[in-house]
Tab-separated table of C-alpha atoms in Angstrom:
chain	number	residue	atom	x	y	z
A	1	MET	CA	-6.500	25.532	-8.067
A	2	ARG	CA	-5.512	27.546	-10.987
A	3	ASN	CA	-7.877	27.833	-14.063
A	4	LEU	CA	-7.914	24.372	-15.294
A	5	ALA	CA	-8.001	25.576	-19.022
A	6	MET	CA	-4.711	27.281	-18.382
A	7	THR	CA	-3.354	24.432	-16.335
A	8	LEU	CA	-4.058	22.032	-19.215
A	9	SER	CA	-3.163	24.396	-21.826
A	10	SER	CA	-0.193	22.490	-21.342
A	11	ALA	CA	-0.549	21.846	-25.079
A	12	GLN	CA	2.371	24.545	-24.594
A	13	LEU	CA	3.413	23.534	-21.167
A	14	CYS	CA	3.717	19.843	-21.694
A	15	LYS	CA	5.733	20.587	-24.960
A	16	ALA	CA	7.780	23.207	-23.302
A	17	ASN	CA	8.868	20.806	-20.429
A	18	GLU	CA	9.528	18.034	-23.203
A	19	GLU	CA	11.959	20.831	-25.278
A	20	SER	CA	13.475	21.875	-21.869
A	21	LYS	CA	15.425	18.503	-21.940
A	22	THR	CA	17.429	19.394	-25.039
A	23	GLY	CA	19.313	22.665	-25.507
A	24	ALA	CA	19.460	25.001	-28.474
A	25	GLN	CA	20.740	23.254	-31.834
A	26	GLY	CA	19.588	20.090	-30.120
A	27	SER	CA	22.502	19.707	-27.766
A	28	VAL	CA	21.713	17.459	-24.527
A	29	ILE	CA	21.555	19.141	-21.162
A	30	ILE	CA	21.566	17.447	-17.991
A	31	ASP	CA	18.140	16.433	-17.000
A	32	ARG	CA	16.646	17.350	-13.597
A	33	SER	CA	16.455	14.306	-11.127
A	34	TYR	CA	13.145	12.640	-10.565
A	35	SER	CA	13.287	14.052	-6.841
A	36	VAL	CA	13.186	17.661	-8.074
A	37	ASP	CA	10.707	16.962	-10.737
A	38	THR	CA	8.320	15.192	-8.295
A	39	PHE	CA	7.643	18.608	-6.441
A	40	ASN	CA	7.581	20.724	-9.437
A	41	GLU	CA	4.016	21.662	-9.575
A	42	HIS	CA	4.437	22.636	-13.322
A	43	SER	CA	5.689	19.232	-14.539
A	44	ASN	CA	3.491	17.502	-16.783
A	45	PRO	CA	2.643	14.648	-14.490
A	46	ASN	CA	1.827	16.964	-11.678
A	47	GLU	CA	-0.113	19.164	-14.134
A	48	MET	CA	-2.152	16.031	-14.977
A	49	LEU	CA	-2.809	15.129	-11.366
A	50	SER	CA	-3.940	18.754	-10.633
A	51	GLY	CA	-6.374	18.403	-13.425
A	52	LEU	CA	-7.636	15.158	-12.135
A	53	ARG	CA	-8.233	16.607	-8.738
A	54	TYR	CA	-10.385	19.230	-10.251
A	55	PHE	CA	-12.183	16.442	-12.156
A	56	GLU	CA	-12.843	14.518	-9.153
A	57	ARG	CA	-14.418	17.641	-7.109
A	58	HIS	CA	-18.000	18.877	-6.915
A	59	ILE	CA	-17.728	22.643	-7.055
A	60	LYS	CA	-20.813	24.667	-6.160
A	61	SER	CA	-19.745	27.668	-8.042
A	62	ASP	CA	-16.702	26.964	-10.435
A	63	PRO	CA	-14.810	30.245	-10.978
A	64	ASN	CA	-13.368	28.669	-14.139
A	65	ASN	CA	-16.894	28.831	-15.734
A	66	GLN	CA	-18.376	32.053	-14.307
A	67	GLY	CA	-19.810	30.477	-11.201
A	68	VAL	CA	-21.753	27.656	-12.855
A	69	PRO	CA	-21.470	24.453	-10.598
A	70	LYS	CA	-19.451	21.740	-11.583
A	71	ASP	CA	-20.488	17.799	-10.765
A	72	ALA	CA	-18.127	15.710	-9.231
A	73	PHE	CA	-16.315	13.296	-11.814
A	74	SER	CA	-16.808	15.704	-14.746
A	75	TRP	CA	-14.327	18.136	-16.605
A	76	GLY	CA	-16.537	21.044	-16.568
A	77	CYS	CA	-15.566	23.797	-19.132
A	78	VAL	CA	-12.124	22.196	-19.900
A	79	ASP	CA	-11.306	22.243	-23.490
A	80	PRO	CA	-11.065	18.441	-24.515
A	81	THR	CA	-8.464	19.221	-27.032
A	82	LEU	CA	-6.117	20.753	-24.448
A	83	LEU	CA	-6.596	17.838	-22.122
A	84	GLY	CA	-5.967	15.536	-24.940
A	85	THR	CA	-2.904	17.015	-26.145
A	86	CYS	CA	-1.482	16.867	-22.315
A	87	MET	CA	-2.216	13.298	-22.403
A	88	LEU	CA	-0.393	12.651	-25.434
A	89	SER	CA	2.526	14.475	-24.091
A	90	ILE	CA	2.228	12.248	-20.961
A	91	THR	CA	1.871	8.948	-23.145
A	92	GLU	CA	5.229	10.163	-24.954
A	93	GLN	CA	7.173	10.493	-21.874
A	94	VAL	CA	5.896	7.289	-20.101
A	95	GLN	CA	6.528	5.109	-23.126
A	96	LYS	CA	10.307	5.620	-22.407
A	97	VAL	CA	10.035	4.494	-18.896
A	98	PHE	CA	8.166	1.245	-19.743
A	99	ILE	CA	10.248	0.160	-22.823
A	100	ARG	CA	13.385	0.047	-20.197
A	101	GLU	CA	11.663	-1.957	-17.791
A	102	PRO	CA	12.307	-5.818	-17.677
A	103	ARG	CA	9.218	-8.200	-18.701
A	104	LEU	CA	9.649	-9.740	-15.183
A	105	LEU	CA	9.839	-7.082	-12.479
A	106	HIS	CA	11.681	-7.666	-9.389
A	107	LEU	CA	10.324	-5.862	-6.318
A	108	THR	CA	11.050	-5.836	-2.736
A	109	SER	CA	8.569	-5.352	0.107
A	110	PRO	CA	6.752	-3.769	1.391
A	111	THR	CA	4.641	-3.638	-1.717
A	112	TYR	CA	0.968	-2.977	-2.112
A	113	ILE	CA	-0.525	-4.991	-4.962
A	114	LEU	CA	-3.942	-3.769	-6.595
A	115	GLY	CA	-5.995	-5.933	-8.915
A	116	ASP	CA	-8.451	-4.951	-11.763
A	117	VAL	CA	-9.605	-1.257	-11.675
A	118	HIS	CA	-11.823	-1.178	-14.725
A	119	GLY	CA	-12.215	2.567	-15.079
A	120	ASN	CA	-13.386	3.140	-11.654
A	121	PHE	CA	-11.586	6.287	-10.767
A	122	HIS	CA	-13.763	6.737	-7.813
A	123	ASP	CA	-12.330	3.564	-6.128
A	124	LEU	CA	-8.756	4.457	-7.579
A	125	VAL	CA	-8.804	7.766	-5.452
A	126	ALA	CA	-10.264	5.875	-2.461
A	127	PHE	CA	-6.881	3.833	-2.350
A	128	GLU	CA	-4.805	6.813	-2.887
A	129	LYS	CA	-6.579	8.286	0.343
A	130	VAL	CA	-5.678	5.320	2.210
A	131	LEU	CA	-2.452	3.820	0.901
A	132	TRP	CA	-0.325	6.758	-0.627
A	133	ARG	CA	-2.145	9.987	0.656
A	134	MET	CA	1.327	11.818	0.848
A	135	GLY	CA	2.005	10.549	-2.745
A	136	PRO	CA	4.138	7.415	-3.676
A	137	VAL	CA	7.441	9.203	-3.481
A	138	LEU	CA	6.915	9.816	0.272
A	139	THR	CA	5.254	6.649	1.119
A	140	PRO	CA	7.682	3.732	2.344
A	141	SER	CA	6.301	1.124	0.148
A	142	ASN	CA	6.155	-0.032	-3.632
A	143	PHE	CA	2.686	-0.140	-5.342
A	144	LEU	CA	1.946	-2.763	-7.854
A	145	PHE	CA	-1.115	-2.987	-10.122
A	146	LEU	CA	-2.086	-6.201	-11.972
A	147	GLY	CA	-3.380	-4.778	-15.182
A	148	ASP	CA	-7.057	-4.252	-16.473
A	149	TYR	CA	-7.175	-0.316	-15.975
A	150	VAL	CA	-9.917	0.112	-18.693
A	151	ASP	CA	-13.021	-1.065	-20.012
A	152	ARG	CA	-16.598	-1.440	-18.373
A	153	GLY	CA	-15.913	1.514	-15.886
A	154	ASP	CA	-16.648	5.230	-17.149
A	155	TYR	CA	-13.473	6.681	-16.262
A	156	GLY	CA	-10.748	4.399	-17.840
A	157	LEU	CA	-9.236	7.613	-19.552
A	158	GLU	CA	-8.828	9.154	-15.994
A	159	VAL	CA	-7.628	6.023	-14.301
A	160	VAL	CA	-4.944	5.625	-17.027
A	161	ALA	CA	-3.885	9.279	-16.730
A	162	TYR	CA	-3.552	9.100	-13.043
A	163	LEU	CA	-1.581	5.886	-13.210
A	164	PHE	CA	0.832	7.097	-15.992
A	165	ALA	CA	1.375	10.298	-14.231
A	166	GLN	CA	2.325	8.569	-10.817
A	167	LYS	CA	4.692	6.340	-12.926
A	168	LEU	CA	6.489	9.401	-14.149
A	169	ILE	CA	6.661	10.878	-10.698
A	170	ALA	CA	7.826	7.740	-9.059
A	171	PRO	CA	9.099	5.233	-11.677
A	172	ASP	CA	11.003	3.220	-8.898
A	173	LYS	CA	7.940	2.869	-6.800
A	174	PHE	CA	4.770	2.713	-8.972
A	175	PHE	CA	4.672	-0.285	-11.146
A	176	LEU	CA	1.916	-1.563	-13.754
A	177	ILE	CA	1.847	-4.839	-15.480
A	178	ARG	CA	-0.319	-5.867	-18.535
A	179	GLY	CA	-3.796	-7.250	-18.171
A	180	ASN	CA	-6.083	-8.896	-21.077
A	181	HIS	CA	-7.825	-5.443	-21.465
A	182	GLU	CA	-4.568	-3.886	-22.250
A	183	VAL	CA	-5.349	-4.908	-25.834
A	184	ARG	CA	-6.724	-3.115	-28.686
A	185	ASN	CA	-9.179	-5.761	-30.174
A	186	ILE	CA	-10.473	-6.339	-26.535
A	187	GLN	CA	-11.164	-2.653	-26.199
A	188	GLN	CA	-12.864	-2.492	-29.383
A	189	MET	CA	-15.285	-5.207	-28.314
A	190	PHE	CA	-15.929	-3.462	-24.867
A	191	THR	CA	-15.810	0.393	-24.057
A	192	PHE	CA	-12.533	2.099	-23.908
A	193	LYS	CA	-12.195	3.014	-27.515
A	194	ARG	CA	-15.633	4.442	-27.417
A	195	GLU	CA	-14.849	6.244	-24.316
A	196	CYS	CA	-11.738	7.954	-25.776
A	197	ILE	CA	-13.910	9.168	-28.834
A	198	SER	CA	-16.819	10.288	-26.839
A	199	LYS	CA	-14.574	12.418	-24.629
A	200	PHE	CA	-12.345	13.772	-27.199
A	201	GLY	CA	-14.101	13.490	-30.623
A	202	GLN	CA	-13.443	11.256	-33.453
A	203	ASN	CA	-9.772	12.459	-34.475
A	204	MET	CA	-8.261	13.363	-31.160
A	205	GLY	CA	-10.051	10.347	-29.379
A	206	LEU	CA	-8.403	8.031	-31.849
A	207	LYS	CA	-5.032	9.639	-31.491
A	208	VAL	CA	-5.373	9.544	-27.682
A	209	TRP	CA	-6.559	5.795	-27.561
A	210	GLU	CA	-3.683	4.793	-29.890
A	211	ALA	CA	-1.223	6.786	-27.833
A	212	ILE	CA	-2.397	4.944	-24.589
A	213	ASN	CA	-2.225	1.545	-26.256
A	214	ARG	CA	1.325	2.198	-27.516
A	215	CYS	CA	2.268	2.276	-23.823
A	216	PHE	CA	0.273	-0.864	-22.967
A	217	ASP	CA	2.295	-2.474	-25.652
A	218	MET	CA	5.441	-1.823	-23.554
A	219	LEU	CA	4.018	-2.968	-20.143
A	220	PRO	CA	5.798	-5.770	-18.074
A	221	LEU	CA	3.882	-8.923	-17.896
A	222	ALA	CA	4.458	-10.157	-14.255
A	223	ALA	CA	6.480	-9.501	-11.071
A	224	VAL	CA	8.290	-11.319	-8.379
A	225	ILE	CA	8.510	-9.967	-4.777
A	226	ASP	CA	11.255	-10.793	-2.624
A	227	ASN	CA	12.174	-13.573	-4.985
A	228	LYS	CA	9.192	-15.396	-3.553
A	229	ILE	CA	5.913	-13.946	-4.519
A	230	PHE	CA	4.947	-14.359	-8.254
A	231	CYS	CA	2.375	-11.629	-9.247
A	232	VAL	CA	0.581	-11.574	-12.570
A	233	HIS	CA	-2.799	-10.613	-14.216
A	234	GLY	CA	-4.318	-14.022	-15.150
A	235	GLY	CA	-2.158	-17.321	-14.357
A	236	ILE	CA	1.032	-19.187	-14.220
A	237	PRO	CA	2.802	-20.225	-17.416
A	238	SER	CA	2.528	-23.651	-18.735
A	239	PRO	CA	5.738	-25.839	-18.910
A	240	GLU	CA	5.076	-25.794	-22.809
A	241	ASN	CA	6.696	-22.329	-22.313
A	242	GLY	CA	10.494	-22.582	-21.545
A	243	GLY	CA	9.542	-25.613	-19.017
A	244	GLY	CA	7.665	-23.130	-16.985
A	245	TYR	CA	10.798	-21.317	-15.538
A	246	LEU	CA	10.693	-17.552	-15.038
A	247	ASP	CA	13.730	-16.726	-16.851
A	248	VAL	CA	11.607	-17.247	-20.028
A	249	PHE	CA	9.853	-14.009	-19.533
A	250	GLU	CA	13.008	-11.980	-20.848
A	251	ASP	CA	12.121	-13.766	-24.217
A	252	ILE	CA	9.067	-11.635	-24.581
A	253	PRO	CA	9.530	-8.674	-26.899
A	254	HIS	CA	9.586	-5.356	-25.172
A	255	ASP	CA	7.225	-3.931	-27.626
A	256	LEU	CA	4.223	-6.176	-28.135
A	257	PRO	CA	1.149	-4.807	-30.036
A	258	ASP	CA	-0.482	-8.283	-30.740
A	259	PRO	CA	0.452	-10.678	-27.717
A	260	GLU	CA	-1.871	-13.271	-29.002
A	261	LYS	CA	0.186	-13.574	-32.341
A	262	ASP	CA	3.466	-12.621	-31.133
A	263	SER	CA	3.959	-14.369	-27.674
A	264	ARG	CA	2.101	-17.271	-26.436
A	265	LEU	CA	3.548	-17.034	-23.014
A	266	ALA	CA	2.468	-13.294	-22.878
A	267	TRP	CA	-1.215	-14.426	-23.700
A	268	GLU	CA	-1.270	-17.261	-21.453
A	269	VAL	CA	-0.287	-15.284	-18.491
A	270	MET	CA	-2.877	-12.436	-19.203
A	271	TRP	CA	-5.615	-14.944	-19.548
A	272	SER	CA	-5.183	-18.150	-17.620
A	273	ASP	CA	-7.257	-18.954	-14.396
A	274	PRO	CA	-7.217	-21.559	-11.536
A	275	LEU	CA	-9.493	-24.303	-11.643
A	276	ARG	CA	-12.372	-24.261	-9.009
A	277	GLU	CA	-13.359	-27.142	-6.823
A	278	GLU	CA	-17.046	-27.355	-8.387
A	279	GLU	CA	-15.290	-27.794	-12.009
A	280	LEU	CA	-13.289	-31.046	-10.720
A	281	ASP	CA	-15.527	-33.923	-11.872
A	282	ASP	CA	-13.986	-37.105	-12.784
A	283	ALA	CA	-13.405	-36.385	-16.411
A	284	THR	CA	-11.758	-33.002	-15.584
A	285	ARG	CA	-9.281	-34.735	-13.093
A	286	GLU	CA	-8.420	-37.071	-15.747
A	287	THR	CA	-7.889	-34.469	-18.400
A	288	VAL	CA	-5.832	-32.317	-16.148
A	289	LYS	CA	-3.741	-35.485	-14.734
A	290	ASP	CA	-2.779	-36.087	-18.392
A	291	GLN	CA	-1.773	-32.678	-19.213
A	292	GLY	CA	0.402	-31.847	-16.301
A	293	GLY	CA	-2.267	-29.960	-14.309
A	294	PHE	CA	-3.570	-27.788	-17.215
A	295	MET	CA	-6.584	-27.883	-19.500
A	296	ALA	CA	-8.198	-25.574	-22.100
A	297	ASN	CA	-9.822	-22.716	-20.502
A	298	HIS	CA	-13.596	-23.037	-21.447
A	299	ARG	CA	-14.510	-19.868	-19.467
A	300	ARG	CA	-12.427	-17.673	-21.701
A	301	GLY	CA	-12.289	-19.635	-24.770
A	302	THR	CA	-8.452	-19.146	-24.814
A	303	ALA	CA	-5.260	-19.868	-22.447
A	304	TYR	CA	-5.522	-22.387	-19.818
A	305	LEU	CA	-7.004	-23.615	-16.522
A	306	PHE	CA	-4.648	-24.603	-14.046
A	307	SER	CA	-4.908	-27.090	-11.003
A	308	ARG	CA	-3.447	-27.191	-7.480
A	309	ARG	CA	-0.717	-29.591	-8.663
A	310	ALA	CA	0.193	-27.244	-11.466
A	311	LEU	CA	0.630	-24.455	-9.275
A	312	GLU	CA	2.687	-26.349	-6.627
A	313	ASP	CA	4.952	-27.599	-9.539
A	314	PHE	CA	5.450	-23.927	-10.667
A	315	LEU	CA	6.351	-22.706	-7.059
A	316	LEU	CA	8.666	-25.606	-6.452
A	317	ARG	CA	10.399	-25.336	-9.918
A	318	ASN	CA	10.990	-21.596	-9.394
A	319	LYS	CA	11.522	-21.562	-5.477
A	320	LEU	CA	8.477	-19.454	-4.834
A	321	SER	CA	5.908	-19.399	-2.031
A	322	HIS	CA	2.810	-17.783	-3.435
A	323	VAL	CA	1.124	-16.604	-6.526
A	324	ILE	CA	-0.953	-13.237	-6.509
A	325	ARG	CA	-3.173	-12.570	-9.487
A	326	ALA	CA	-6.261	-10.603	-10.487
A	327	HIS	CA	-8.525	-11.188	-13.517
A	328	GLU	CA	-11.693	-12.435	-11.735
A	329	VAL	CA	-14.351	-10.445	-9.548
A	330	LYS	CA	-14.590	-11.651	-6.042
A	331	GLN	CA	-17.228	-10.709	-3.524
A	332	ALA	CA	-15.103	-9.850	-0.782
A	333	GLY	CA	-12.512	-8.145	-3.181
A	334	PHE	CA	-10.130	-10.992	-2.496
A	335	GLN	CA	-10.126	-14.711	-2.375
A	336	VAL	CA	-7.436	-17.308	-0.912
A	337	GLN	CA	-7.434	-20.463	-3.280
A	338	LEU	CA	-5.626	-23.885	-3.970
A	339	ASN	CA	-4.668	-24.562	-0.651
A	340	GLY	CA	-3.580	-21.125	0.384
A	341	LYS	CA	-0.794	-20.867	-2.258
A	342	LEU	CA	-2.822	-18.603	-4.595
A	343	LEU	CA	-4.706	-15.101	-3.947
A	344	THR	CA	-6.952	-13.421	-6.409
A	345	VAL	CA	-7.441	-9.778	-5.618
A	346	PHE	CA	-9.918	-7.202	-7.232
A	347	SER	CA	-9.837	-3.536	-6.636
A	348	SER	CA	-13.015	-2.151	-8.204
A	349	SER	CA	-16.154	-2.288	-6.012
A	350	GLY	CA	-19.819	-2.563	-7.491
A	351	TYR	CA	-18.401	-4.123	-10.570
A	352	CYS	CA	-20.935	-4.130	-13.560
A	353	GLY	CA	-23.518	-2.958	-11.183
A	354	GLY	CA	-22.819	-5.665	-8.672
A	355	THR	CA	-22.182	-5.725	-5.039
A	356	ASN	CA	-18.617	-6.796	-4.698
A	357	GLN	CA	-16.140	-4.832	-2.544
A	358	ALA	CA	-12.606	-3.693	-3.546
A	359	ALA	CA	-9.617	-5.002	-1.798
A	360	CYS	CA	-5.712	-4.890	-2.131
A	361	ILE	CA	-2.889	-7.103	-0.635
A	362	LEU	CA	0.086	-6.126	1.359
A	363	ALA	CA	3.287	-8.104	0.886
A	364	ASP	CA	5.533	-7.252	3.775
A	365	ARG	CA	8.551	-9.207	5.164
A	366	SER	CA	7.338	-12.912	4.316
A	367	LYS	CA	3.679	-11.927	5.385
A	368	ILE	CA	0.690	-11.159	3.245
A	369	ARG	CA	-2.070	-9.317	4.237
A	370	THR	CA	-5.488	-8.849	2.533
A	371	ILE	CA	-7.121	-5.277	2.983
A	372	ARG	CA	-10.455	-4.245	2.144
A	373	ILE	CA	-11.101	-0.658	1.456
A	374	ASP	CA	-14.444	1.158	2.206
A	375	THR	CA	-15.054	2.925	-1.077
A	376	SER	CA	-18.833	4.240	-0.293
């Protein structure tokens, strides 16, 4: 790879690519097609992906640093200011893609669905090598990520940089929806804000953190595959929100910095969980029955728990067959729940020092397959 400091001196490079889209005197010129930009190694997203491959590798003798070894999953001698400047340019571009997307995506199969990543760049690379080794453009399927890209893991910045770059390269094949950790006050309680500051310093770190969150503010909230499979980070909407019908999603603002305050529906689907069998004592059953299959979510302290009845009503009301969601770690990387109509998927192994595996789900022509990935 070329000298990374030169590659990421895309302070100028990123800026130049942006400016190439307008001619002298501000006149608009025809933009290159995505297909051409995809294979242009000097495009902003490809520059970032090249940098991330350098970051990932162990180098015994780094020619960019006078032969000094570089550890895997480190930036070596790269100037963090240059890296931060390139990240700012990527966020500026990808914002324009997210703001145009509907709040409820409509996708077709085949689609691979990944759950929480939580800053686990190692596992994200493992999924890449198995599922889209040739890149998303040359892979005959869509890719849908169900949120929680940051916090808890060490490499939230790199995960976001990778996903945003791939979104720019393949905007019609690579899709991201919002999880409960794509919210500023949650990140302040956990690790992502501190991660940005530790990697870039106070001033640049806060700029990068805020720029990334401006993109998170614009992410879609859910997706439907083949008009049959509802995909979301947390859970189904309650009937209190537009009767529990899918068309109410388009009432969610496209720019949503504070979902807890500004969209009850968005907050619900980011935070809710299915009820577990062990939670269904007589008192709980009575409460859930009286509330149409929903009750306060005592695990999270916000949103709802929903029962099998609530799920079945939601599916029937919207002519759906299944719900696929993330939001909860599962030992095998996935779990089939609520009479086989709900699947939870988690795509970060060894979560918080645990022993869980990582998995994804393939929705393909009316079939749902679970896939575990060896991330060792």
